[in-house]
């Protein structure tokens, strides 16, 4: 047996203020006291249950802050300043230790004896099993995410006793343990959930949609959809060092200009996921963390259900028509990394990577001329109103496509509806997308974005060879001699097929004014647990 027992190197945080303030909708942050921190975010939280169909990415923060997982990732310094999660280091959360069998097929976890849910009941292995059973059974995003780590069926999970839980894999997988540290396998108070389940809703999806039942560092004090989410500290949290802040108010402020004014004046202490333009302009005035998002690409998606995009020449025409440099300037303010103008020959497994395409309207027109649509066509170009980078990019793309005979009317979809339209229903013919793979390997990105039927394959792309290559590499160790050749072949295929046209690798920008301890996470949501007034 190989034993893995580690301890997280957490930030040292000051004690929170002693006063308890009532819920206040509009009081400036500076007036609320050191025990309350105010965050503004432009995105809408549409559910408190990550497992629910259609739950959007902004809602993942509830899983992070209100629920525990068995394990988490460690913390490391970012060369450019600030902190980041550390993918290479797995640390305890609800599990105090774990061990892996010599054949790599069984992982045994010991649960912290002091861990309790918010209602005071003990967290047991039965709760872990029920929560894992739920994640692999409800379908959609959570079930596919669990599958990425080889976690597919309830019979793989066993509650040996109250404090011992085992996972049995069908095959050893490099992703199994890291997959338990992502937001999906959160531990639910199964007694509360079962008490609110019904025959038609055995997993209590309706109840947990509005009423979390966890053991995490924060409870949801109040949720007003479309306005704000208020967290209150769980003073009995056993998952890590006690957070410094007693109460965190996350306000939804759609206007970037308003969010900027609030953080500049000090009316709020954190402005999360700010536009690149604001990040560039505020960097000389405030502390701005701008972290490249690993395994993440901003791209143009071509839905293969749309007849013109079934034509390879049309897809190539679009790739050469993209105004890459102008998009990188207008949408990203050159923050992040360009993903165009690279070599056609693939010699390594780096991902994201520069493609062999660059702006060339003559080449784009030539491909259109030999396509089945030489006179062009009309297609909606769909964007989310929640994602600031999309509109300037869409305007530039609209103009450029017009030069090769394609009329693209911009279709603005509210952020709360975007995930359903783009990812669940997969009904958008031409759209912008932003996907980052949580587990930092290229095969994991391909598992989500290029395998047919998976959530982030919003292009409805299907290539049998890619399917086989992803299945072969997903659990394979990266030092396996077969790994690199298979990954390179995957790159070759999708950059020829072009269901997704990469634009650039984005950065996540966060401005702080009166707070410290911010840590970047791959899920691109705010972990409020390490924050402190500063």
PDB file of N, CA, C and O in Angstrom, residues 291-341:
ATOM      1  N   UNK A 291      -4.400  36.118 -13.920  1.00  0.00           N
ATOM      2  CA  UNK A 291      -3.803  34.788 -13.971  1.00  0.00           C
ATOM      3  C   UNK A 291      -4.237  34.052 -15.228  1.00  0.00           C
ATOM      4  O   UNK A 291      -5.440  33.849 -15.451  1.00  0.00           O
ATOM      5  N   UNK A 292      -3.295  33.634 -16.093  1.00  0.00           N
ATOM      6  CA  UNK A 292      -3.681  32.823 -17.256  1.00  0.00           C
ATOM      7  C   UNK A 292      -4.411  31.562 -16.806  1.00  0.00           C
ATOM      8  O   UNK A 292      -3.981  30.896 -15.863  1.00  0.00           O
ATOM      9  N   UNK A 293      -5.507  31.254 -17.472  1.00  0.00           N
ATOM     10  CA  UNK A 293      -6.325  30.108 -17.072  1.00  0.00           C
ATOM     11  C   UNK A 293      -5.780  28.862 -17.752  1.00  0.00           C
ATOM     12  O   UNK A 293      -5.815  28.734 -18.979  1.00  0.00           O
ATOM     13  N   UNK A 294      -5.273  27.944 -16.952  1.00  0.00           N
ATOM     14  CA  UNK A 294      -4.699  26.725 -17.496  1.00  0.00           C
ATOM     15  C   UNK A 294      -5.754  25.917 -18.247  1.00  0.00           C
ATOM     16  O   UNK A 294      -6.911  25.841 -17.841  1.00  0.00           O
ATOM     17  N   UNK A 295      -5.326  25.305 -19.357  1.00  0.00           N
ATOM     18  CA  UNK A 295      -6.187  24.387 -20.107  1.00  0.00           C
ATOM     19  C   UNK A 295      -7.470  25.059 -20.574  1.00  0.00           C
ATOM     20  O   UNK A 295      -8.526  24.425 -20.661  1.00  0.00           O
ATOM     21  N   UNK A 296      -7.393  26.355 -20.881  1.00  0.00           N
ATOM     22  CA  UNK A 296      -8.590  27.131 -21.222  1.00  0.00           C
ATOM     23  C   UNK A 296      -8.391  27.855 -22.551  1.00  0.00           C
ATOM     24  O   UNK A 296      -7.302  28.370 -22.831  1.00  0.00           O
ATOM     25  N   UNK A 297      -9.451  27.881 -23.358  1.00  0.00           N
ATOM     26  CA  UNK A 297      -9.394  28.512 -24.665  1.00  0.00           C
ATOM     27  C   UNK A 297     -10.674  29.306 -24.906  1.00  0.00           C
ATOM     28  O   UNK A 297     -11.775  28.796 -24.677  1.00  0.00           O
ATOM     29  N   UNK A 298     -10.537  30.543 -25.357  1.00  0.00           N
ATOM     30  CA  UNK A 298     -11.658  31.294 -25.930  1.00  0.00           C
ATOM     31  C   UNK A 298     -11.685  30.977 -27.419  1.00  0.00           C
ATOM     32  O   UNK A 298     -10.668  31.130 -28.106  1.00  0.00           O
ATOM     33  N   UNK A 299     -12.832  30.539 -27.918  1.00  0.00           N
ATOM     34  CA  UNK A 299     -12.861  30.039 -29.281  1.00  0.00           C
ATOM     35  C   UNK A 299     -14.189  30.338 -29.965  1.00  0.00           C
ATOM     36  O   UNK A 299     -15.149  30.792 -29.336  1.00  0.00           O
ATOM     37  N   UNK A 300     -14.211  30.072 -31.274  1.00  0.00           N
ATOM     38  CA  UNK A 300     -15.416  30.152 -32.088  1.00  0.00           C
ATOM     39  C   UNK A 300     -15.869  28.723 -32.354  1.00  0.00           C
ATOM     40  O   UNK A 300     -15.069  27.896 -32.814  1.00  0.00           O
ATOM     41  N   UNK A 301     -17.123  28.418 -32.072  1.00  0.00           N
ATOM     42  CA  UNK A 301     -17.639  27.063 -32.251  1.00  0.00           C
ATOM     43  C   UNK A 301     -18.568  26.995 -33.454  1.00  0.00           C
ATOM     44  O   UNK A 301     -19.480  27.814 -33.596  1.00  0.00           O
ATOM     45  N   UNK A 302     -18.351  26.001 -34.291  1.00  0.00           N
ATOM     46  CA  UNK A 302     -19.139  25.772 -35.498  1.00  0.00           C
ATOM     47  C   UNK A 302     -19.966  24.505 -35.285  1.00  0.00           C
ATOM     48  O   UNK A 302     -19.410  23.406 -35.198  1.00  0.00           O
ATOM     49  N   UNK A 303     -21.275  24.668 -35.169  1.00  0.00           N
ATOM     50  CA  UNK A 303     -22.144  23.536 -34.879  1.00  0.00           C
ATOM     51  C   UNK A 303     -22.283  22.666 -36.123  1.00  0.00           C
ATOM     52  O   UNK A 303     -22.793  23.097 -37.156  1.00  0.00           O
ATOM     53  N   UNK A 304     -21.863  21.423 -36.039  1.00  0.00           N
ATOM     54  CA  UNK A 304     -21.885  20.539 -37.201  1.00  0.00           C
ATOM     55  C   UNK A 304     -23.290  20.114 -37.602  1.00  0.00           C
ATOM     56  O   UNK A 304     -23.464  19.481 -38.648  1.00  0.00           O
ATOM     57  N   UNK A 305     -24.299  20.448 -36.807  1.00  0.00           N
ATOM     58  CA  UNK A 305     -25.689  20.212 -37.220  1.00  0.00           C
ATOM     59  C   UNK A 305     -26.157  21.249 -38.244  1.00  0.00           C
ATOM     60  O   UNK A 305     -27.183  21.058 -38.892  1.00  0.00           O
ATOM     61  N   UNK A 306     -25.408  22.349 -38.365  1.00  0.00           N
ATOM     62  CA  UNK A 306     -25.732  23.411 -39.314  1.00  0.00           C
ATOM     63  C   UNK A 306     -25.084  23.057 -40.653  1.00  0.00           C
ATOM     64  O   UNK A 306     -23.866  22.880 -40.739  1.00  0.00           O
ATOM     65  N   UNK A 307     -25.892  22.950 -41.702  1.00  0.00           N
ATOM     66  CA  UNK A 307     -25.417  22.365 -42.959  1.00  0.00           C
ATOM     67  C   UNK A 307     -24.138  22.999 -43.505  1.00  0.00           C
ATOM     68  O   UNK A 307     -23.198  22.271 -43.889  1.00  0.00           O
ATOM     69  N   UNK A 308     -24.017  24.321 -43.601  1.00  0.00           N
ATOM     70  CA  UNK A 308     -22.765  24.875 -44.143  1.00  0.00           C
ATOM     71  C   UNK A 308     -21.526  24.442 -43.373  1.00  0.00           C
ATOM     72  O   UNK A 308     -20.444  24.306 -43.966  1.00  0.00           O
ATOM     73  N   UNK A 309     -21.661  24.208 -42.056  1.00  0.00           N
ATOM     74  CA  UNK A 309     -20.484  23.843 -41.271  1.00  0.00           C
ATOM     75  C   UNK A 309     -20.143  22.361 -41.386  1.00  0.00           C
ATOM     76  O   UNK A 309     -19.153  21.892 -40.799  1.00  0.00           O
ATOM     77  N   UNK A 310     -20.935  21.621 -42.143  1.00  0.00           N
ATOM     78  CA  UNK A 310     -20.568  20.250 -42.468  1.00  0.00           C
ATOM     79  C   UNK A 310     -19.575  20.212 -43.631  1.00  0.00           C
ATOM     80  O   UNK A 310     -19.012  19.165 -43.939  1.00  0.00           O
ATOM     81  N   UNK A 311     -19.362  21.353 -44.242  1.00  0.00           N
ATOM     82  CA  UNK A 311     -18.454  21.497 -45.374  1.00  0.00           C
ATOM     83  C   UNK A 311     -17.070  21.907 -44.850  1.00  0.00           C
ATOM     84  O   UNK A 311     -16.901  22.976 -44.254  1.00  0.00           O
ATOM     85  N   UNK A 312     -16.064  21.055 -45.078  1.00  0.00           N
ATOM     86  CA  UNK A 312     -14.720  21.321 -44.555  1.00  0.00           C
ATOM     87  C   UNK A 312     -14.146  22.618 -45.103  1.00  0.00           C
ATOM     88  O   UNK A 312     -13.408  23.334 -44.404  1.00  0.00           O
ATOM     89  N   UNK A 313     -14.482  22.961 -46.337  1.00  0.00           N
ATOM     90  CA  UNK A 313     -13.962  24.200 -46.918  1.00  0.00           C
ATOM     91  C   UNK A 313     -14.538  25.434 -46.232  1.00  0.00           C
ATOM     92  O   UNK A 313     -13.846  26.437 -46.069  1.00  0.00           O
ATOM     93  N   UNK A 314     -15.797  25.356 -45.831  1.00  0.00           N
ATOM     94  CA  UNK A 314     -16.396  26.472 -45.092  1.00  0.00           C
ATOM     95  C   UNK A 314     -15.696  26.645 -43.754  1.00  0.00           C
ATOM     96  O   UNK A 314     -15.372  27.767 -43.331  1.00  0.00           O
ATOM     97  N   UNK A 315     -15.432  25.549 -43.078  1.00  0.00           N
ATOM     98  CA  UNK A 315     -14.768  25.640 -41.770  1.00  0.00           C
ATOM     99  C   UNK A 315     -13.375  26.248 -41.916  1.00  0.00           C
ATOM    100  O   UNK A 315     -12.956  27.084 -41.100  1.00  0.00           O
ATOM    101  N   UNK A 316     -12.655  25.842 -42.949  1.00  0.00           N
ATOM    102  CA  UNK A 316     -11.329  26.423 -43.176  1.00  0.00           C
ATOM    103  C   UNK A 316     -11.447  27.913 -43.509  1.00  0.00           C
ATOM    104  O   UNK A 316     -10.624  28.727 -43.077  1.00  0.00           O
ATOM    105  N   UNK A 317     -12.482  28.266 -44.293  1.00  0.00           N
ATOM    106  CA  UNK A 317     -12.671  29.680 -44.632  1.00  0.00           C
ATOM    107  C   UNK A 317     -12.846  30.519 -43.380  1.00  0.00           C
ATOM    108  O   UNK A 317     -12.255  31.605 -43.252  1.00  0.00           O
ATOM    109  N   UNK A 318     -13.647  30.025 -42.437  1.00  0.00           N
ATOM    110  CA  UNK A 318     -13.844  30.777 -41.194  1.00  0.00           C
ATOM    111  C   UNK A 318     -12.542  30.901 -40.412  1.00  0.00           C
ATOM    112  O   UNK A 318     -12.257  31.949 -39.816  1.00  0.00           O
ATOM    113  N   UNK A 319     -11.751  29.842 -40.388  1.00  0.00           N
ATOM    114  CA  UNK A 319     -10.498  29.887 -39.634  1.00  0.00           C
ATOM    115  C   UNK A 319      -9.559  30.957 -40.188  1.00  0.00           C
ATOM    116  O   UNK A 319      -8.869  31.643 -39.428  1.00  0.00           O
ATOM    117  N   UNK A 320      -9.537  31.118 -41.515  1.00  0.00           N
ATOM    118  CA  UNK A 320      -8.671  32.133 -42.115  1.00  0.00           C
ATOM    119  C   UNK A 320      -9.299  33.527 -42.082  1.00  0.00           C
ATOM    120  O   UNK A 320      -8.596  34.524 -42.249  1.00  0.00           O
ATOM    121  N   UNK A 321     -10.614  33.584 -41.863  1.00  0.00           N
ATOM    122  CA  UNK A 321     -11.285  34.890 -41.816  1.00  0.00           C
ATOM    123  C   UNK A 321     -11.256  35.529 -40.432  1.00  0.00           C
ATOM    124  O   UNK A 321     -11.568  36.712 -40.289  1.00  0.00           O
ATOM    125  N   UNK A 322     -10.896  34.774 -39.407  1.00  0.00           N
ATOM    126  CA  UNK A 322     -10.909  35.323 -38.059  1.00  0.00           C
ATOM    127  C   UNK A 322      -9.912  36.469 -37.910  1.00  0.00           C
ATOM    128  O   UNK A 322      -8.719  36.307 -38.225  1.00  0.00           O
ATOM    129  N   UNK A 323     -10.330  37.622 -37.400  1.00  0.00           N
ATOM    130  CA  UNK A 323      -9.405  38.749 -37.171  1.00  0.00           C
ATOM    131  C   UNK A 323      -8.700  38.590 -35.813  1.00  0.00           C
ATOM    132  O   UNK A 323      -8.968  39.312 -34.858  1.00  0.00           O
ATOM    133  N   UNK A 324      -7.798  37.625 -35.733  1.00  0.00           N
ATOM    134  CA  UNK A 324      -7.228  37.199 -34.457  1.00  0.00           C
ATOM    135  C   UNK A 324      -6.596  38.340 -33.673  1.00  0.00           C
ATOM    136  O   UNK A 324      -6.889  38.532 -32.481  1.00  0.00           O
ATOM    137  N   UNK A 325      -5.705  39.076 -34.302  1.00  0.00           N
ATOM    138  CA  UNK A 325      -4.977  40.133 -33.590  1.00  0.00           C
ATOM    139  C   UNK A 325      -5.935  41.201 -33.077  1.00  0.00           C
ATOM    140  O   UNK A 325      -5.814  41.674 -31.935  1.00  0.00           O
ATOM    141  N   UNK A 326      -6.907  41.575 -33.909  1.00  0.00           N
ATOM    142  CA  UNK A 326      -7.870  42.598 -33.497  1.00  0.00           C
ATOM    143  C   UNK A 326      -8.717  42.113 -32.327  1.00  0.00           C
ATOM    144  O   UNK A 326      -9.027  42.884 -31.405  1.00  0.00           O
ATOM    145  N   UNK A 327      -9.093  40.835 -32.345  1.00  0.00           N
ATOM    146  CA  UNK A 327      -9.863  40.268 -31.230  1.00  0.00           C
ATOM    147  C   UNK A 327      -9.029  40.273 -29.959  1.00  0.00           C
ATOM    148  O   UNK A 327      -9.504  40.639 -28.874  1.00  0.00           O
ATOM    149  N   UNK A 328      -7.783  39.863 -30.066  1.00  0.00           N
ATOM    150  CA  UNK A 328      -6.905  39.811 -28.894  1.00  0.00           C
ATOM    151  C   UNK A 328      -6.713  41.195 -28.290  1.00  0.00           C
ATOM    152  O   UNK A 328      -6.635  41.353 -27.066  1.00  0.00           O
ATOM    153  N   UNK A 329      -6.675  42.195 -29.141  1.00  0.00           N
ATOM    154  CA  UNK A 329      -6.531  43.574 -28.671  1.00  0.00           C
ATOM    155  C   UNK A 329      -7.818  44.097 -28.058  1.00  0.00           C
ATOM    156  O   UNK A 329      -7.827  44.649 -26.952  1.00  0.00           O
ATOM    157  N   UNK A 330      -8.950  43.908 -28.754  1.00  0.00           N
ATOM    158  CA  UNK A 330     -10.213  44.506 -28.321  1.00  0.00           C
ATOM    159  C   UNK A 330     -10.864  43.738 -27.179  1.00  0.00           C
ATOM    160  O   UNK A 330     -11.499  44.334 -26.304  1.00  0.00           O
ATOM    161  N   UNK A 331     -10.735  42.412 -27.176  1.00  0.00           N
ATOM    162  CA  UNK A 331     -11.401  41.596 -26.154  1.00  0.00           C
ATOM    163  C   UNK A 331     -10.511  41.323 -24.955  1.00  0.00           C
ATOM    164  O   UNK A 331     -10.980  41.297 -23.820  1.00  0.00           O
ATOM    165  N   UNK A 332      -9.224  41.075 -25.197  1.00  0.00           N
ATOM    166  CA  UNK A 332      -8.323  40.659 -24.119  1.00  0.00           C
ATOM    167  C   UNK A 332      -7.344  41.745 -23.700  1.00  0.00           C
ATOM    168  O   UNK A 332      -6.649  41.570 -22.702  1.00  0.00           O
ATOM    169  N   UNK A 333      -7.269  42.849 -24.451  1.00  0.00           N
ATOM    170  CA  UNK A 333      -6.265  43.869 -24.190  1.00  0.00           C
ATOM    171  C   UNK A 333      -4.878  43.233 -24.061  1.00  0.00           C
ATOM    172  O   UNK A 333      -4.058  43.619 -23.243  1.00  0.00           O
ATOM    173  N   UNK A 334      -4.699  42.184 -24.885  1.00  0.00           N
ATOM    174  CA  UNK A 334      -3.454  41.428 -24.977  1.00  0.00           C
ATOM    175  C   UNK A 334      -3.070  40.769 -23.659  1.00  0.00           C
ATOM    176  O   UNK A 334      -1.887  40.478 -23.429  1.00  0.00           O
ATOM    177  N   UNK A 335      -4.058  40.501 -22.814  1.00  0.00           N
ATOM    178  CA  UNK A 335      -3.816  39.748 -21.586  1.00  0.00           C
ATOM    179  C   UNK A 335      -4.183  38.291 -21.878  1.00  0.00           C
ATOM    180  O   UNK A 335      -5.268  37.993 -22.355  1.00  0.00           O
ATOM    181  N   UNK A 336      -3.289  37.372 -21.564  1.00  0.00           N
ATOM    182  CA  UNK A 336      -3.484  35.979 -21.929  1.00  0.00           C
ATOM    183  C   UNK A 336      -2.425  35.586 -22.943  1.00  0.00           C
ATOM    184  O   UNK A 336      -1.304  36.107 -22.920  1.00  0.00           O
ATOM    185  N   UNK A 337      -2.768  34.689 -23.865  1.00  0.00           N
ATOM    186  CA  UNK A 337      -1.780  34.208 -24.831  1.00  0.00           C
ATOM    187  C   UNK A 337      -2.430  33.981 -26.187  1.00  0.00           C
ATOM    188  O   UNK A 337      -3.504  33.364 -26.266  1.00  0.00           O
ATOM    189  N   UNK A 338      -1.811  34.456 -27.288  1.00  0.00           N
ATOM    190  CA  UNK A 338      -2.351  34.232 -28.632  1.00  0.00           C
ATOM    191  C   UNK A 338      -2.340  32.744 -28.985  1.00  0.00           C
ATOM    192  O   UNK A 338      -1.436  32.000 -28.580  1.00  0.00           O
ATOM    193  N   UNK A 339      -3.324  32.319 -29.769  1.00  0.00           N
ATOM    194  CA  UNK A 339      -3.402  30.913 -30.174  1.00  0.00           C
ATOM    195  C   UNK A 339      -3.534  30.783 -31.692  1.00  0.00           C
ATOM    196  O   UNK A 339      -4.211  29.900 -32.201  1.00  0.00           O
ATOM    197  N   UNK A 340      -2.890  31.660 -32.418  1.00  0.00           N
ATOM    198  CA  UNK A 340      -2.893  31.583 -33.878  1.00  0.00           C
ATOM    199  C   UNK A 340      -1.463  31.793 -34.377  1.00  0.00           C
ATOM    200  O   UNK A 340      -0.574  32.206 -33.629  1.00  0.00           O
ATOM    201  N   UNK A 341      -1.247  31.464 -35.676  1.00  0.00           N
ATOM    202  CA  UNK A 341       0.048  31.742 -36.291  1.00  0.00           C
ATOM    203  C   UNK A 341       1.150  30.798 -35.897  1.00  0.00           C
ATOM    204  O   UNK A 341       2.338  31.154 -35.986  1.00  0.00           O
TER     205      UNK A 341
END
